[in-house]
mmCIF file of C-alpha atoms in Angstrom:
data_model
loop_
_atom_site.group_PDB
_atom_site.id
_atom_site.type_symbol
_atom_site.label_atom_id
_atom_site.label_comp_id
_atom_site.label_asym_id
_atom_site.label_seq_id
_atom_site.Cartn_x
_atom_site.Cartn_y
_atom_site.Cartn_z
ATOM 1 C CA MET A 1 -0.538 0.105 0.431
ATOM 2 C CA ARG A 2 1.835 3.729 -1.400
ATOM 3 C CA ALA A 3 1.202 5.300 2.014
ATOM 4 C CA GLU A 4 2.047 9.137 1.679
ATOM 5 C CA PRO A 5 5.491 11.200 2.703
ATOM 6 C CA ARG A 6 5.215 12.867 6.254
ATOM 7 C CA VAL A 7 5.258 16.459 6.721
ATOM 8 C CA PRO A 8 7.550 18.296 8.675
ATOM 9 C CA ALA A 9 6.780 18.012 12.109
ATOM 10 C CA GLU A 10 6.275 22.483 12.417
ATOM 11 C CA VAL A 11 4.094 22.497 9.718
ATOM 12 C CA LEU A 12 1.592 19.568 11.044
ATOM 13 C CA ALA A 13 1.842 21.710 14.721
ATOM 14 C CA ASN A 14 0.187 24.958 12.775
ATOM 15 C CA LEU A 15 -2.142 22.674 10.075
ATOM 16 C CA ARG A 16 -3.130 21.661 14.062
ATOM 17 C CA ALA A 17 -3.506 24.381 15.726
ATOM 18 C CA PRO A 18 -7.045 26.470 14.935
ATOM 19 C CA LEU A 19 -8.715 22.432 14.829
ATOM 20 C CA SER A 20 -7.681 20.934 17.946
ATOM 21 C CA ARG A 21 -8.820 24.449 19.819
ATOM 22 C CA ASP A 22 -11.318 23.346 23.018
ATOM 23 C CA ALA A 23 -11.813 20.308 21.331
ATOM 24 C CA LEU A 24 -11.167 16.292 22.535
ATOM 25 C CA SER A 25 -8.763 14.513 21.381
ATOM 26 C CA VAL A 26 -9.877 11.379 20.110
ATOM 27 C CA ASP A 27 -9.447 7.848 18.089
ATOM 28 C CA ALA A 28 -10.502 5.414 16.316
ATOM 29 C CA PRO A 29 -10.387 1.676 15.142
ATOM 30 C CA ILE A 30 -8.772 1.195 11.674
ATOM 31 C CA LEU A 31 -11.108 -2.004 11.531
ATOM 32 C CA GLN A 32 -15.342 -0.452 10.603
ATOM 33 C CA PRO A 33 -17.870 -2.325 9.517
ATOM 34 C CA LEU A 34 -17.992 -2.623 6.101
ATOM 35 C CA GLY A 35 -21.714 -2.813 6.118
ATOM 36 C CA LEU A 36 -22.756 -0.102 8.084
ATOM 37 C CA LEU A 37 -20.333 2.468 5.706
ATOM 38 C CA LEU A 38 -21.660 1.192 3.233
ATOM 39 C CA GLU A 39 -25.564 1.298 4.014
ATOM 40 C CA LEU A 40 -24.045 5.023 4.916
ATOM 41 C CA ALA A 41 -21.516 6.538 2.352
ATOM 42 C CA GLY A 42 -23.633 4.827 -0.274
ATOM 43 C CA GLU A 43 -22.026 1.364 -2.698
ATOM 44 C CA ALA A 44 -19.998 4.054 -4.298
ATOM 45 C CA MET A 45 -17.864 3.339 -2.034
ATOM 46 C CA ARG A 46 -17.386 0.678 -2.207
ATOM 47 C CA ALA A 47 -14.479 -0.224 -5.048
ATOM 48 C CA ARG A 48 -12.452 2.511 -2.101
ATOM 49 C CA LEU A 49 -12.973 0.935 0.680
ATOM 50 C CA PHE A 50 -9.502 -2.048 1.376
ATOM 51 C CA VAL A 51 -12.410 -4.797 3.095
ATOM 52 C CA VAL A 52 -10.789 -7.158 5.072
ATOM 53 C CA GLN A 53 -12.727 -10.542 6.492
ATOM 54 C CA ALA A 54 -12.567 -9.516 10.463
ATOM 55 C CA GLU A 55 -12.875 -11.410 13.962
ATOM 56 C CA GLY A 56 -16.364 -13.879 13.463
ATOM 57 C CA GLY A 57 -16.095 -13.977 9.697
ATOM 58 C CA ARG A 58 -17.471 -10.782 9.007
ATOM 59 C CA GLU A 59 -16.266 -7.623 6.484
ATOM 60 C CA ALA A 60 -14.871 -5.218 7.927
ATOM 61 C CA CYS A 61 -12.758 -3.031 6.048
ATOM 62 C CA LEU A 62 -9.803 -0.205 6.859
ATOM 63 C CA ARG A 63 -10.991 3.408 8.070
ATOM 64 C CA PRO A 64 -11.240 4.839 5.296
ATOM 65 C CA ASP A 65 -12.416 8.727 7.494
ATOM 66 C CA PHE A 66 -13.162 9.769 10.690
ATOM 67 C CA THR A 67 -16.646 11.048 10.894
ATOM 68 C CA VAL A 68 -18.706 8.498 10.832
ATOM 69 C CA PRO A 69 -16.900 5.859 13.887
ATOM 70 C CA VAL A 70 -16.041 9.660 15.855
ATOM 71 C CA THR A 71 -20.027 10.495 15.015
ATOM 72 C CA ARG A 72 -21.407 7.021 17.421
ATOM 73 C CA GLN A 73 -18.372 7.250 20.243
ATOM 74 C CA HIS A 74 -19.862 10.887 21.387
ATOM 75 C CA LEU A 75 -23.358 9.480 20.931
ATOM 76 C CA GLU A 76 -21.818 7.151 23.336
ATOM 77 C CA SER A 77 -20.459 9.164 25.443
ATOM 78 C CA GLY A 78 -24.898 10.350 25.462
ATOM 79 C CA ALA A 79 -23.996 13.548 25.625
ATOM 80 C CA ALA A 80 -26.453 16.864 23.938
ATOM 81 C CA SER A 81 -23.345 18.751 22.329
ATOM 82 C CA GLY A 82 -19.312 17.850 21.399
ATOM 83 C CA ARG A 83 -16.412 19.115 19.376
ATOM 84 C CA TYR A 84 -13.729 16.504 18.721
ATOM 85 C CA TYR A 85 -11.003 17.153 17.265
ATOM 86 C CA TYR A 86 -8.986 13.701 15.426
ATOM 87 C CA GLU A 87 -5.647 13.060 13.282
ATOM 88 C CA GLY A 88 -4.168 9.737 11.973
ATOM 89 C CA LYS A 89 -4.323 6.907 8.984
ATOM 90 C CA ALA A 90 -6.796 7.055 6.714
ATOM 91 C CA PHE A 91 -6.964 4.642 3.876
ATOM 92 C CA ARG A 92 -8.704 4.866 0.124
ATOM 93 C CA ALA A 93 -8.510 3.571 -3.005
ATOM 94 C CA SER A 94 -8.290 6.181 -6.423
ATOM 95 C CA PRO A 95 -8.985 3.125 -9.036
ATOM 96 C CA ASP A 96 -8.589 6.560 -11.919
ATOM 97 C CA HIS A 97 -5.596 6.894 -10.461
ATOM 98 C CA PRO A 98 -3.442 3.932 -9.318
ATOM 99 C CA ASP A 99 -0.488 6.233 -9.001
ATOM 100 C CA ARG A 100 -1.888 8.276 -5.433
ATOM 101 C CA ALA A 101 -1.668 7.114 -1.622
ATOM 102 C CA GLU A 102 -3.607 4.527 -0.224
ATOM 103 C CA GLU A 103 -2.515 5.868 3.060
ATOM 104 C CA PHE A 104 -2.463 8.595 4.219
ATOM 105 C CA VAL A 105 -3.153 11.139 7.411
ATOM 106 C CA GLN A 106 -6.675 13.145 8.340
ATOM 107 C CA ILE A 107 -6.902 15.718 10.612
ATOM 108 C CA GLY A 108 -10.039 16.757 11.882
ATOM 109 C CA LEU A 109 -12.294 18.590 14.253
ATOM 110 C CA GLU A 110 -16.518 17.059 14.291
ATOM 111 C CA ARG A 111 -18.365 19.772 15.906
ATOM 112 C CA PHE A 112 -22.479 18.394 18.000
ATOM 113 C CA ASP A 113 -24.808 20.795 19.047
ATOM 114 C CA ALA A 114 -27.353 20.263 21.162
ATOM 115 C CA ILE A 115 -31.333 19.902 19.037
ATOM 116 C CA GLY A 116 -32.882 23.039 18.320
ATOM 117 C CA THR A 117 -29.950 25.052 17.976
ATOM 118 C CA SER A 118 -29.181 27.512 15.302
ATOM 119 C CA ALA A 119 -26.470 26.108 12.563
ATOM 120 C CA LEU A 120 -24.811 29.200 10.373
ATOM 121 C CA GLU A 121 -23.052 30.466 13.011
ATOM 122 C CA ALA A 122 -21.444 25.997 13.242
ATOM 123 C CA ASP A 123 -21.584 26.356 9.686
ATOM 124 C CA ALA A 124 -19.924 29.385 8.894
ATOM 125 C CA GLU A 125 -16.750 29.091 12.545
ATOM 126 C CA ILE A 126 -15.836 25.159 10.927
ATOM 127 C CA ALA A 127 -15.694 25.606 7.735
ATOM 128 C CA ALA A 128 -13.072 29.003 8.340
ATOM 129 C CA LEU A 129 -11.215 26.419 11.148
ATOM 130 C CA ALA A 130 -10.847 24.452 7.301
ATOM 131 C CA TRP A 131 -10.044 27.136 5.513
ATOM 132 C CA LYS A 132 -7.194 28.236 8.817
ATOM 133 C CA ALA A 133 -5.629 25.584 8.783
ATOM 134 C CA ALA A 134 -5.487 23.834 4.803
ATOM 135 C CA VAL A 135 -3.553 28.001 4.752
ATOM 136 C CA ALA A 136 -1.532 26.980 7.704
ATOM 137 C CA GLY A 137 0.024 24.839 5.490
ATOM 138 C CA GLY A 138 1.903 27.620 3.209
ATOM 139 C CA ARG A 139 -0.051 27.420 -0.748
ATOM 140 C CA GLU A 140 -0.830 30.734 -1.899
ATOM 141 C CA ASP A 141 -3.804 29.182 -4.427
ATOM 142 C CA LEU A 142 -5.959 28.401 -1.693
ATOM 143 C CA LEU A 143 -9.816 29.154 -2.346
ATOM 144 C CA LEU A 144 -12.562 27.794 -0.039
ATOM 145 C CA TRP A 145 -15.263 26.251 -2.554
ATOM 146 C CA LEU A 146 -18.833 26.519 -0.912
ATOM 147 C CA GLY A 147 -22.431 23.992 -1.677
ATOM 148 C CA ASP A 148 -25.705 23.455 0.622
ATOM 149 C CA LEU A 149 -27.699 19.916 -0.298
ATOM 150 C CA GLY A 150 -29.591 21.039 1.441
ATOM 151 C CA LEU A 151 -30.443 24.474 -1.423
ATOM 152 C CA PHE A 152 -30.870 21.463 -3.915
ATOM 153 C CA ALA A 153 -33.451 20.528 -1.582
ATOM 154 C CA ALA A 154 -35.849 23.566 -1.260
ATOM 155 C CA PHE A 155 -34.776 24.628 -5.285
ATOM 156 C CA VAL A 156 -36.523 21.099 -5.953
ATOM 157 C CA GLU A 157 -38.935 21.724 -3.583
ATOM 158 C CA GLY A 158 -40.412 24.808 -5.599
ATOM 159 C CA LEU A 159 -41.026 23.080 -8.474
ATOM 160 C CA ASN A 160 -43.576 21.308 -7.547
ATOM 161 C CA LEU A 161 -43.122 18.318 -8.321
ATOM 162 C CA PRO A 162 -44.993 14.551 -7.047
ATOM 163 C CA THR A 163 -43.927 13.373 -3.444
ATOM 164 C CA SER A 164 -41.448 10.360 -4.816
ATOM 165 C CA LEU A 165 -39.656 12.674 -7.241
ATOM 166 C CA ALA A 166 -39.380 15.025 -5.219
ATOM 167 C CA ALA A 167 -37.281 12.137 -3.440
ATOM 168 C CA ARG A 168 -35.912 10.784 -5.176
ATOM 169 C CA LEU A 169 -34.462 13.919 -6.679
ATOM 170 C CA THR A 170 -32.738 14.711 -3.393
ATOM 171 C CA ARG A 171 -31.879 11.640 -2.747
ATOM 172 C CA ALA A 172 -29.459 12.015 -5.898
ATOM 173 C CA ALA A 173 -27.923 15.322 -4.996
ATOM 174 C CA SER A 174 -25.236 13.833 -4.887
ATOM 175 C CA ARG A 175 -24.792 11.262 -7.212
ATOM 176 C CA PRO A 176 -24.248 13.667 -10.056
ATOM 177 C CA ARG A 177 -25.390 9.807 -12.691
ATOM 178 C CA LEU A 178 -28.361 9.341 -10.742
ATOM 179 C CA LEU A 179 -28.573 13.565 -11.641
ATOM 180 C CA GLN A 180 -28.007 12.988 -14.589
ATOM 181 C CA ALA A 181 -30.588 9.508 -15.822
ATOM 182 C CA GLU A 182 -33.042 11.706 -14.160
ATOM 183 C CA LEU A 183 -32.685 14.701 -16.083
ATOM 184 C CA ALA A 184 -32.408 12.156 -19.249
ATOM 185 C CA ARG A 185 -35.711 11.051 -18.270
ATOM 186 C CA ALA A 186 -37.940 14.613 -18.671
ATOM 187 C CA GLY A 187 -40.077 14.133 -20.546
ATOM 188 C CA ALA A 188 -41.202 9.917 -20.413
ATOM 189 C CA GLN A 189 -44.221 8.279 -19.597
ATOM 190 C CA ALA A 190 -43.445 6.050 -16.870
ATOM 191 C CA LYS A 191 -43.063 2.613 -17.302
ATOM 192 C CA VAL A 192 -44.647 -0.154 -17.138
ATOM 193 C CA VAL A 193 -42.268 -2.568 -15.035
ATOM 194 C CA GLU A 194 -42.433 -6.693 -15.039
ATOM 195 C CA GLY A 195 -42.170 -8.736 -12.901
ATOM 196 C CA GLY A 196 -41.886 -6.838 -10.279
ATOM 197 C CA ALA A 197 -43.380 -8.886 -7.751
ATOM 198 C CA LEU A 198 -40.871 -8.927 -5.386
ATOM 199 C CA ALA A 199 -40.086 -4.990 -4.508
ATOM 200 C CA ASP A 200 -43.967 -4.608 -4.370
ATOM 201 C CA LEU A 201 -43.371 -7.353 -1.874
ATOM 202 C CA LEU A 202 -41.071 -5.163 -0.544
ATOM 203 C CA ALA A 203 -41.286 -1.538 -0.312
ATOM 204 C CA GLY A 204 -43.038 -0.340 2.471
ATOM 205 C CA ARG A 205 -41.090 -2.087 4.856
ATOM 206 C CA SER A 206 -38.103 -1.498 7.320
ATOM 207 C CA SER A 207 -34.597 -2.254 6.528
ATOM 208 C CA ASP A 208 -33.988 -4.913 7.903
ATOM 209 C CA GLU A 209 -37.580 -7.044 7.603
ATOM 210 C CA ALA A 210 -36.742 -6.365 3.414
ATOM 211 C CA ALA A 211 -33.595 -8.512 4.954
ATOM 212 C CA VAL A 212 -34.959 -11.066 6.076
ATOM 213 C CA MET A 213 -37.932 -11.441 3.768
ATOM 214 C CA LEU A 214 -35.323 -11.456 0.755
ATOM 215 C CA GLU A 215 -33.255 -14.410 2.349
ATOM 216 C CA GLU A 216 -36.743 -16.641 2.802
ATOM 217 C CA VAL A 217 -37.094 -16.330 -0.650
ATOM 218 C CA TRP A 218 -33.128 -16.905 -1.685
ATOM 219 C CA ALA A 219 -33.357 -19.951 0.747
ATOM 220 C CA LEU A 220 -36.601 -21.642 -0.460
ATOM 221 C CA ALA A 221 -35.778 -21.004 -4.321
ATOM 222 C CA GLY A 222 -32.185 -22.663 -3.106
ATOM 223 C CA ILE A 223 -30.177 -19.768 -4.191
ATOM 224 C CA GLU A 224 -26.641 -18.308 -2.557
ATOM 225 C CA PRO A 225 -26.160 -14.997 -3.049
ATOM 226 C CA VAL A 226 -23.242 -14.551 -3.965
ATOM 227 C CA GLY A 227 -20.529 -11.161 -3.966
ATOM 228 C CA GLY A 228 -20.047 -8.724 -0.958
ATOM 229 C CA ARG A 229 -23.653 -7.086 -1.487
ATOM 230 C CA GLY A 230 -25.842 -8.227 2.023
ATOM 231 C CA PRO A 231 -29.591 -8.414 1.673
ATOM 232 C CA ALA A 232 -30.376 -5.521 3.257
ATOM 233 C CA GLU A 233 -28.910 -3.214 0.885
ATOM 234 C CA ILE A 234 -29.480 -5.841 -2.118
ATOM 235 C CA ALA A 235 -33.593 -5.204 -1.363
ATOM 236 C CA GLN A 236 -33.243 -1.552 -0.741
ATOM 237 C CA ARG A 237 -31.203 -1.511 -4.419
ATOM 238 C CA LEU A 238 -35.157 -3.311 -5.872
ATOM 239 C CA ILE A 239 -36.772 -0.940 -4.573
ATOM 240 C CA ARG A 240 -35.270 2.450 -5.790
ATOM 241 C CA ARG A 241 -35.147 0.362 -9.103
ATOM 242 C CA THR A 242 -38.227 -1.036 -9.292
ATOM 243 C CA GLU A 243 -40.332 2.455 -8.144
ATOM 244 C CA ALA A 244 -37.751 5.017 -9.906
ATOM 245 C CA ALA A 245 -39.473 3.384 -13.126
ATOM 246 C CA ARG A 246 -42.828 3.230 -12.057
ATOM 247 C CA ALA A 247 -42.045 6.875 -10.744
ATOM 248 C CA PRO A 248 -43.016 10.217 -12.979
ATOM 249 C CA THR A 249 -40.881 12.435 -14.530
ATOM 250 C CA LEU A 250 -39.929 16.133 -14.705
ATOM 251 C CA SER A 251 -41.492 17.752 -17.310
ATOM 252 C CA LEU A 252 -39.139 19.093 -19.796
ATOM 253 C CA GLU A 253 -39.743 22.758 -18.396
ATOM 254 C CA GLN A 254 -38.684 21.539 -14.938
ATOM 255 C CA ALA A 255 -35.347 20.142 -16.009
ATOM 256 C CA ALA A 256 -34.753 23.023 -18.105
ATOM 257 C CA SER A 257 -35.274 24.736 -14.780
ATOM 258 C CA LEU A 258 -32.956 22.199 -12.444
ATOM 259 C CA ARG A 259 -30.128 21.436 -15.406
ATOM 260 C CA ARG A 260 -29.625 26.088 -14.480
ATOM 261 C CA PHE A 261 -29.873 25.713 -11.633
ATOM 262 C CA LEU A 262 -26.808 22.863 -12.232
ATOM 263 C CA SER A 263 -24.897 24.583 -13.582
ATOM 264 C CA ILE A 264 -23.824 27.831 -11.384
ATOM 265 C CA SER A 265 -20.508 28.325 -11.014
ATOM 266 C CA ASP A 266 -19.786 31.983 -9.717
ATOM 267 C CA THR A 267 -19.078 34.074 -6.662
ATOM 268 C CA PRO A 268 -21.164 33.135 -3.996
ATOM 269 C CA VAL A 269 -23.537 36.959 -4.146
ATOM 270 C CA LYS A 270 -23.946 35.965 -7.698
ATOM 271 C CA ALA A 271 -24.771 32.308 -7.477
ATOM 272 C CA LEU A 272 -27.423 33.266 -5.607
ATOM 273 C CA ALA A 273 -28.049 35.761 -8.303
ATOM 274 C CA ALA A 274 -28.879 33.720 -10.544
ATOM 275 C CA ILE A 275 -30.469 30.891 -8.356
ATOM 276 C CA ARG A 276 -33.119 33.671 -7.832
ATOM 277 C CA ALA A 277 -33.287 34.581 -11.606
ATOM 278 C CA ILE A 278 -33.968 31.061 -12.533
ATOM 279 C CA PRO A 279 -37.935 30.300 -13.554
ATOM 280 C CA GLY A 280 -39.893 28.648 -11.339
ATOM 281 C CA ALA A 281 -37.359 28.913 -9.012
ATOM 282 C CA LYS A 282 -40.176 30.055 -6.430
ATOM 283 C CA GLY A 283 -41.401 28.816 -2.007
ATOM 284 C CA GLU A 284 -40.892 29.501 0.979
ATOM 285 C CA ALA A 285 -38.321 26.989 1.671
ATOM 286 C CA LEU A 286 -36.026 28.332 -1.391
ATOM 287 C CA THR A 287 -36.339 32.154 -0.035
ATOM 288 C CA ALA A 288 -35.351 30.730 3.426
ATOM 289 C CA ALA A 289 -32.188 28.657 2.340
ATOM 290 C CA LEU A 290 -31.407 31.847 -0.152
ATOM 291 C CA ALA A 291 -30.852 33.985 3.639
ATOM 292 C CA ASP A 292 -29.707 31.238 5.331
ATOM 293 C CA TRP A 293 -27.111 32.026 2.631
ATOM 294 C CA GLU A 294 -26.691 35.490 2.467
ATOM 295 C CA GLN A 295 -26.246 35.773 6.619
ATOM 296 C CA ARG A 296 -23.716 32.491 5.929
ATOM 297 C CA LEU A 297 -21.431 34.803 4.650
ATOM 298 C CA VAL A 298 -21.052 37.613 6.673
ATOM 299 C CA LEU A 299 -20.680 35.153 8.940
ATOM 300 C CA LEU A 300 -17.714 33.188 6.893
ATOM 301 C CA THR A 301 -16.125 37.117 6.369
ATOM 302 C CA LYS A 302 -16.076 37.734 9.483
ATOM 303 C CA ALA A 303 -14.689 34.806 10.320
ATOM 304 C CA GLY A 304 -11.654 35.269 8.359
ATOM 305 C CA VAL A 305 -12.073 34.027 5.035
ATOM 306 C CA PRO A 306 -11.365 36.976 1.937
ATOM 307 C CA ALA A 307 -14.224 37.106 0.172
ATOM 308 C CA GLY A 308 -12.394 36.880 -2.752
ATOM 309 C CA ALA A 309 -10.715 33.788 -1.740
ATOM 310 C CA MET A 310 -14.690 31.267 -1.591
ATOM 311 C CA LEU A 311 -16.689 30.765 -4.816
ATOM 312 C CA MET A 312 -20.084 28.469 -5.009
ATOM 313 C CA ALA A 313 -21.087 25.854 -7.170
ATOM 314 C CA THR A 314 -24.172 24.226 -6.457
ATOM 315 C CA THR A 315 -22.620 20.103 -8.275
ATOM 316 C CA LEU A 316 -20.401 21.108 -4.435
ATOM 317 C CA GLY A 317 -21.125 17.110 -2.908
ATOM 318 C CA HIS A 318 -18.810 14.323 -1.453
ATOM 319 C CA ALA A 319 -17.876 10.965 -1.874
ATOM 320 C CA PHE A 320 -19.808 9.914 1.726
ATOM 321 C CA GLU A 321 -23.523 10.699 0.893
ATOM 322 C CA TYR A 322 -24.647 11.566 4.061
ATOM 323 C CA TYR A 323 -23.979 15.233 3.920
ATOM 324 C CA ASP A 324 -26.949 17.104 4.138
ATOM 325 C CA GLY A 325 -26.371 20.317 4.011
ATOM 326 C CA LEU A 326 -23.909 22.247 4.058
ATOM 327 C CA THR A 327 -20.006 21.209 2.010
ATOM 328 C CA PHE A 328 -18.161 22.755 1.415
ATOM 329 C CA GLU A 329 -14.240 22.385 -0.279
ATOM 330 C CA VAL A 330 -9.962 23.426 0.068
ATOM 331 C CA ARG A 331 -9.142 23.859 -3.338
ATOM 332 C CA SER A 332 -5.642 24.055 -4.292
ATOM 333 C CA THR A 333 -5.253 26.075 -8.041
ATOM 334 C CA ALA A 334 -1.772 23.726 -9.133
ATOM 335 C CA LEU A 335 -3.972 20.518 -7.331
ATOM 336 C CA GLY A 336 -7.237 21.094 -8.667
ATOM 337 C CA ALA A 337 -10.240 20.150 -8.207
ATOM 338 C CA ASP A 338 -10.098 16.366 -7.652
ATOM 339 C CA ARG A 339 -7.050 16.635 -5.147
ATOM 340 C CA PRO A 340 -9.098 19.158 -2.469
ATOM 341 C CA VAL A 341 -6.872 20.176 0.486
ATOM 342 C CA ALA A 342 -9.588 20.357 3.125
ATOM 343 C CA VAL A 343 -13.313 19.139 2.759
ATOM 344 C CA GLY A 344 -16.355 19.509 5.642
ATOM 345 C CA GLY A 345 -19.401 19.797 6.068
ATOM 346 C CA ARG A 346 -22.908 19.705 7.668
ATOM 347 C CA TYR A 347 -25.132 16.069 8.288
ATOM 348 C CA ASP A 348 -26.850 16.640 11.055
ATOM 349 C CA GLY A 349 -29.455 13.280 9.911
ATOM 350 C CA LEU A 350 -26.065 10.314 10.428
ATOM 351 C CA PRO A 351 -27.130 10.759 13.887
ATOM 352 C CA ALA A 352 -30.692 10.335 13.677
ATOM 353 C CA ARG A 353 -29.891 7.012 11.471
ATOM 354 C CA LEU A 354 -27.302 5.831 13.670
ATOM 355 C CA GLU A 355 -30.288 5.748 16.146
ATOM 356 C CA GLY A 356 -29.018 8.701 18.192
ATOM 357 C CA PRO A 357 -32.452 11.212 18.560
ATOM 358 C CA ALA A 358 -33.208 13.186 15.756
ATOM 359 C CA GLY A 359 -33.000 17.126 15.587
ATOM 360 C CA GLY A 360 -29.549 16.912 16.598
ATOM 361 C CA ARG A 361 -26.552 19.614 14.233
ATOM 362 C CA ALA A 362 -23.439 17.827 12.989
ATOM 363 C CA VAL A 363 -21.228 19.023 10.480
ATOM 364 C CA GLY A 364 -16.760 19.031 10.582
ATOM 365 C CA CYS A 365 -14.464 19.085 8.503
ATOM 366 C CA MET A 366 -10.736 16.848 7.528
ATOM 367 C CA VAL A 367 -7.497 18.122 6.330
ATOM 368 C CA ARG A 368 -5.142 16.242 4.483
ATOM 369 C CA PRO A 369 -1.725 17.873 6.310
ATOM 370 C CA TRP A 370 0.462 16.566 2.874
ATOM 371 C CA ARG A 371 -2.194 18.676 0.669
ATOM 372 C CA ALA A 372 -1.957 21.573 2.199
ATOM 373 C CA PHE A 373 2.238 22.108 2.942
ATOM 374 C CA LYS A 374 4.048 24.459 0.367
ATOM 375 C CA GLY A 375 6.861 20.993 -0.146
ATOM 376 C CA GLY A 376 4.434 18.053 -0.010
ATOM 377 C CA GLU A 377 1.738 17.536 -2.889
ATOM 378 C CA ALA A 378 2.461 19.124 -6.339
#
């Protein structure tokens, strides 16, 4: 496995300082449960994971990131709020770039706030801390790119789509291929799907119930499943595929508005103005989301991010699908968009998906020291 070179201790200390202040230092096991991570991060992540056979025959993977295990630790503590700093190795492959390091150091901060806490100040604080940590590495070509999956959801809500279609688009927000597939189907008639009885039977059931039912079908048919996908994952994929084929599609006008929204990439002020100018851009949710962004930009500037260093892209998402609000990346012009120096965002829904209380707030960031270091990755 290819590992990144070490960052000089003095540089690492400078990078660490903004994130570790007033935070509890935590670690996470290197082995993480594969099934849980795929459920939370999405099936597309599988190709980037290093899978191992854990004790008892269960599949595990080398730690690809710290957010999920740190969230689990926070929930286990029973605390309503918390700030956690981490520093350690993560392991991810880059199938399209086999020359890149697969073992690398991450430093990061995760912030959890009590139910009902406003998200705007926390968003600005974490994004600004990620920016300060990144620039501490000495690079002078950094920009802070901003996005928001919640803004996408608010825009979709304003299109007055059928509930099932709106939900499907929102789920596809961080998956460009699925989103483009929905746009390509615009104006088409829903299909009559043959052989969908099993999917109909599974639909509406919990993941556990669907998995048990699918295993019973396998047993009755004498089928031995192969590959790494479990019954719960297969059941959900079967249901989603059938629902998508039968579901209503975007009209051509709605698709045109959505394409225009997805094409926006500019300074934040111009990007927000461009969203307001889109035909069909309406609704209380969108109005509130745009107003929040105006306030968030003010807070980011006050927190020390230069206004001239910020850009906004409506398609900015992350590989991990649990993000549901603000997303951001600190990028180096020299390294390009596919090698961000820092990444972060809001993931309010993740604690509830891990059986924690609903309604809490969660936002965090991660910095790659070797990429932030002026003398590092080139």
